[in-house]
PDB file of C-alpha atoms in Angstrom:
ATOM      1  CA  MET A   1      28.672  -4.639   8.484  1.00 61.00           C
ATOM      2  CA  ARG A   2      25.155  -5.230   7.940  1.00 77.00           C
ATOM      3  CA  PRO A   3      22.691  -2.344   5.933  1.00 88.00           C
ATOM      4  CA  VAL A   4      20.658  -0.601   7.934  1.00 93.00           C
ATOM      5  CA  LEU A   5      16.825  -1.863   7.885  1.00 94.00           C
ATOM      6  CA  ALA A   6      15.135   1.060   9.866  1.00 96.00           C
ATOM      7  CA  ARG A   7      15.813   3.065  12.545  1.00 98.00           C
ATOM      8  CA  VAL A   8      13.976   3.419  15.823  1.00 98.00           C
ATOM      9  CA  ARG A   9      11.488   6.537  15.247  1.00 98.00           C
ATOM     10  CA  PRO A  10      10.126   8.543  18.011  1.00 98.00           C
ATOM     11  CA  GLU A  11       6.629   6.711  17.854  1.00 98.00           C
ATOM     12  CA  TRP A  12       8.231   3.483  18.375  1.00 98.00           C
ATOM     13  CA  VAL A  13      10.046   4.715  21.909  1.00 98.00           C
ATOM     14  CA  ASP A  14       8.268   4.070  25.054  1.00 97.00           C
ATOM     15  CA  HIS A  15       8.210   6.374  28.470  1.00 96.00           C
ATOM     16  CA  TYR A  16      11.548   4.303  29.212  1.00 97.00           C
ATOM     17  CA  GLY A  17      13.577   5.887  26.390  1.00 96.00           C
ATOM     18  CA  HIS A  18      14.042   2.835  24.621  1.00 97.00           C
ATOM     19  CA  MET A  19      11.867   0.891  21.571  1.00 98.00           C
ATOM     20  CA  ASN A  20       8.952  -0.914  23.136  1.00 97.00           C
ATOM     21  CA  LEU A  21       7.670  -4.079  22.850  1.00 95.00           C
ATOM     22  CA  ALA A  22       4.884  -4.108  19.458  1.00 95.00           C
ATOM     23  CA  PRO A  23       7.632  -2.224  16.919  1.00 97.00           C
ATOM     24  CA  TYR A  24      10.008  -5.033  17.097  1.00 98.00           C
ATOM     25  CA  VAL A  25       7.525  -7.003  15.899  1.00 97.00           C
ATOM     26  CA  ALA A  26       6.792  -4.492  13.173  1.00 97.00           C
ATOM     27  CA  VAL A  27      10.579  -4.428  12.576  1.00 98.00           C
ATOM     28  CA  PHE A  28      10.798  -8.568  12.341  1.00 98.00           C
ATOM     29  CA  ASP A  29       7.905  -8.464   9.848  1.00 97.00           C
ATOM     30  CA  MET A  30      10.290  -5.891   8.026  1.00 97.00           C
ATOM     31  CA  ALA A  31      13.208  -8.160   8.346  1.00 97.00           C
ATOM     32  CA  THR A  32      10.224 -11.033   7.248  1.00 97.00           C
ATOM     33  CA  ASP A  33       9.996  -8.506   3.549  1.00 96.00           C
ATOM     34  CA  VAL A  34      13.774  -8.235   3.045  1.00 96.00           C
ATOM     35  CA  LEU A  35      14.196 -12.250   3.378  1.00 96.00           C
ATOM     36  CA  TRP A  36      11.443 -13.382   1.161  1.00 97.00           C
ATOM     37  CA  PRO A  37      12.888 -12.789  -2.313  1.00 96.00           C
ATOM     38  CA  SER A  38      15.197 -15.138  -1.633  1.00 96.00           C
ATOM     39  CA  LEU A  39      12.932 -18.064  -0.767  1.00 97.00           C
ATOM     40  CA  ARG A  40      11.052 -17.270  -3.916  1.00 97.00           C
ATOM     41  CA  LEU A  41       8.447 -16.182  -1.669  1.00 97.00           C
ATOM     42  CA  GLY A  42       6.779 -12.419  -1.608  1.00 92.00           C
ATOM     43  CA  PRO A  43       5.296 -10.275  -4.847  1.00 94.00           C
ATOM     44  CA  ALA A  44       5.555 -13.439  -7.573  1.00 91.00           C
ATOM     45  CA  PHE A  45       4.574 -15.975  -5.063  1.00 97.00           C
ATOM     46  CA  ARG A  46       1.465 -14.350  -4.737  1.00 96.00           C
ATOM     47  CA  ALA A  47       0.876 -13.892  -8.472  1.00 96.00           C
ATOM     48  CA  ARG A  48       1.023 -17.383  -8.046  1.00 97.00           C
ATOM     49  CA  GLY A  49      -2.888 -17.449  -5.603  1.00 98.00           C
ATOM     50  CA  LEU A  50      -0.169 -18.098  -2.597  1.00 98.00           C
ATOM     51  CA  GLY A  51       0.908 -16.249   0.666  1.00 98.00           C
ATOM     52  CA  THR A  52       2.613 -16.573   3.728  1.00 98.00           C
ATOM     53  CA  PHE A  53       0.388 -16.505   7.024  1.00 98.00           C
ATOM     54  CA  ALA A  54       2.275 -16.454  10.022  1.00 97.00           C
ATOM     55  CA  ALA A  55       0.742 -18.943  12.288  1.00 96.00           C
ATOM     56  CA  GLU A  56       2.949 -18.100  15.724  1.00 96.00           C
ATOM     57  CA  ASN A  57       5.885 -16.152  16.530  1.00 96.00           C
ATOM     58  CA  TRP A  58       8.439 -15.569  19.986  1.00 97.00           C
ATOM     59  CA  VAL A  59      10.483 -13.054  20.681  1.00 98.00           C
ATOM     60  CA  ALA A  60      13.415 -12.379  23.004  1.00 98.00           C
ATOM     61  CA  TYR A  61      15.159  -9.135  23.549  1.00 97.00           C
ATOM     62  CA  ALA A  62      18.386  -8.812  24.801  1.00 97.00           C
ATOM     63  CA  ARG A  63      19.499  -5.042  24.856  1.00 98.00           C
ATOM     64  CA  GLU A  64      17.693  -1.907  24.121  1.00 98.00           C
ATOM     65  CA  VAL A  65      17.850   0.556  21.461  1.00 98.00           C
ATOM     66  CA  ARG A  66      16.792   3.914  21.763  1.00 98.00           C
ATOM     67  CA  LEU A  67      15.518   7.100  19.427  1.00 98.00           C
ATOM     68  CA  ASN A  68      17.777   7.124  15.922  1.00 98.00           C
ATOM     69  CA  ASP A  69      19.422   3.759  16.754  1.00 98.00           C
ATOM     70  CA  PRO A  70      20.257   1.986  13.402  1.00 98.00           C
ATOM     71  CA  LEU A  71      18.586  -1.243  13.254  1.00 98.00           C
ATOM     72  CA  SER A  72      20.143  -4.236  11.226  1.00 98.00           C
ATOM     73  CA  ALA A  73      18.714  -7.619  10.842  1.00 97.00           C
ATOM     74  CA  GLU A  74      19.966 -11.337  10.210  1.00 96.00           C
ATOM     75  CA  SER A  75      17.667 -14.191   8.770  1.00 96.00           C
ATOM     76  CA  GLU A  76      17.837 -17.824   8.431  1.00 96.00           C
ATOM     77  CA  VAL A  77      15.803 -20.588   7.831  1.00 96.00           C
ATOM     78  CA  LEU A  78      15.214 -23.025  10.873  1.00 96.00           C
ATOM     79  CA  ALA A  79      13.204 -26.116   9.318  1.00 96.00           C
ATOM     80  CA  HIS A  80      10.486 -26.434   7.381  1.00 96.00           C
ATOM     81  CA  ASP A  81       8.037 -29.070   5.412  1.00 97.00           C
ATOM     82  CA  ALA A  82       5.382 -29.352   3.139  1.00 97.00           C
ATOM     83  CA  LYS A  83       3.739 -26.491   4.661  1.00 97.00           C
ATOM     84  CA  ARG A  84       5.055 -24.617   7.291  1.00 98.00           C
ATOM     85  CA  LEU A  85       8.161 -22.830   6.982  1.00 98.00           C
ATOM     86  CA  LEU A  86      10.143 -21.676  10.596  1.00 97.00           C
ATOM     87  CA  VAL A  87      12.652 -18.754  10.530  1.00 97.00           C
ATOM     88  CA  ARG A  88      14.536 -16.855  12.786  1.00 97.00           C
ATOM     89  CA  HIS A  89      15.594 -13.214  12.726  1.00 97.00           C
ATOM     90  CA  ARG A  90      17.800 -11.851  14.531  1.00 97.00           C
ATOM     91  CA  LEU A  91      18.208  -7.904  15.318  1.00 98.00           C
ATOM     92  CA  PHE A  92      21.270  -5.799  15.581  1.00 98.00           C
ATOM     93  CA  HIS A  93      22.157  -2.028  16.582  1.00 98.00           C
ATOM     94  CA  ALA A  94      23.683  -1.377  12.835  1.00 97.00           C
ATOM     95  CA  GLU A  95      26.634   0.525  14.316  1.00 96.00           C
ATOM     96  CA  ALA A  96      27.423  -0.950  17.919  1.00 97.00           C
ATOM     97  CA  GLY A  97      27.247  -4.501  16.135  1.00 96.00           C
ATOM     98  CA  PHE A  98      25.290  -6.208  19.544  1.00 98.00           C
ATOM     99  CA  GLU A  99      22.085  -7.498  19.527  1.00 98.00           C
ATOM    100  CA  SER A 100      18.576  -6.084  20.403  1.00 98.00           C
ATOM    101  CA  ALA A 101      16.206  -9.098  20.072  1.00 98.00           C
ATOM    102  CA  ARG A 102      15.878 -12.530  18.512  1.00 98.00           C
ATOM    103  CA  CYS A 103      12.564 -13.672  16.490  1.00 98.00           C
ATOM    104  CA  GLU A 104      11.218 -17.435  15.565  1.00 98.00           C
ATOM    105  CA  LEU A 105       8.272 -17.215  13.275  1.00 98.00           C
ATOM    106  CA  LEU A 106       6.306 -20.176  12.097  1.00 98.00           C
ATOM    107  CA  PHE A 107       4.604 -19.465   8.555  1.00 98.00           C
ATOM    108  CA  LEU A 108       1.813 -21.394   6.931  1.00 98.00           C
ATOM    109  CA  CYS A 109       1.732 -21.752   3.151  1.00 98.00           C
ATOM    110  CA  VAL A 110      -1.667 -20.763   2.078  1.00 98.00           C
ATOM    111  CA  ASP A 111      -3.948 -20.961  -0.842  1.00 98.00           C
ATOM    112  CA  LEU A 112      -5.501 -17.434  -1.379  1.00 98.00           C
ATOM    113  CA  ASP A 113      -8.552 -18.184  -2.914  1.00 97.00           C
ATOM    114  CA  ALA A 114      -9.642 -21.826  -0.659  1.00 98.00           C
ATOM    115  CA  ARG A 115      -8.161 -19.181   2.577  1.00 98.00           C
ATOM    116  CA  ARG A 116      -7.040 -23.077   3.363  1.00 98.00           C
ATOM    117  CA  VAL A 117      -3.440 -24.080   4.423  1.00 98.00           C
ATOM    118  CA  SER A 118      -1.880 -25.570   1.023  1.00 98.00           C
ATOM    119  CA  THR A 119       1.940 -27.297   0.125  1.00 98.00           C
ATOM    120  CA  TRP A 120       4.686 -25.125  -0.893  1.00 98.00           C
ATOM    121  CA  PRO A 121       5.644 -24.820  -4.352  1.00 98.00           C
ATOM    122  CA  GLU A 122       8.639 -27.573  -5.223  1.00 97.00           C
ATOM    123  CA  ASP A 123      11.032 -24.625  -6.051  1.00 97.00           C
ATOM    124  CA  VAL A 124       9.885 -22.724  -2.647  1.00 98.00           C
ATOM    125  CA  VAL A 125      10.588 -26.193  -1.307  1.00 97.00           C
ATOM    126  CA  ALA A 126      14.130 -26.494  -3.303  1.00 97.00           C
ATOM    127  CA  ALA A 127      15.037 -22.595  -2.083  1.00 97.00           C
ATOM    128  CA  PHE A 128      14.252 -23.448   1.662  1.00 97.00           C
ATOM    129  CA  ALA A 129      16.892 -26.241   0.954  1.00 95.00           C
ATOM    130  CA  ALA A 130      19.272 -23.825  -0.202  1.00 95.00           C
ATOM    131  CA  ALA A 131      19.244 -21.137   2.649  1.00 94.00           C
ATOM    132  CA  PRO A 132      21.250 -20.799   5.413  1.00 86.00           C
ATOM    133  CA  LYS A 133      20.427 -22.823   8.160  1.00 88.00           C
ATOM    134  CA  GLY A 134      20.751 -21.826  12.101  1.00 82.00           C
ATOM    135  CA  ALA A 135      21.154 -23.495  15.122  1.00 90.00           C
ATOM    136  CA  PRO A 136      18.340 -25.118  16.233  1.00 93.00           C
ATOM    137  CA  PRO A 137      14.956 -23.350  17.156  1.00 95.00           C
ATOM    138  CA  GLU A 138      14.477 -21.891  20.673  1.00 95.00           C
ATOM    139  CA  ARG A 139      10.950 -22.273  21.141  1.00 95.00           C
ATOM    140  CA  LEU A 140       8.887 -22.571  18.070  1.00 96.00           C
ATOM    141  CA  ALA A 141       8.471 -26.285  15.938  1.00 94.00           C
ATOM    142  CA  LEU A 142       7.059 -27.308  13.385  1.00 90.00           C
ATOM    143  CA  ARG A 143       4.187 -29.258  14.892  1.00 81.00           C
ATOM    144  CA  ARG A 144       2.729 -28.301  18.792  1.00 68.00           C
ATOM    145  CA  GLY A 145       4.325 -31.119  20.808  1.00 60.00           C
TER     146      GLY A 145
END
């Protein structure tokens, strides 16, 4: 059983009685925060003057979740290059086990002083390479084609 990441809050529920689309992005952002330490990102990365900026995201909704439903997530690295990282998060009902939605996100490595795209440090690239790999991306790519 996956740990509970969040519960569907009243302010996330729309007039149909299920979680609205914008809170899904917020919950996927929570999943990113959980993933980052395993990839040497987050606060320690920022302390090095580097950050991650989301450049693109895609969300697919599979099954509704409702008020107070417990949510859990699984995350995986799909691809990376010298300046980009592509990940997928899958959101689940933490008790019933069904997938509610999935999200692909493209992140850029950014030098926070210059506010420009930069290259990932070697130790971070090694963490990307060691991370669990997922199936090929459904919608996003490292580069626009």
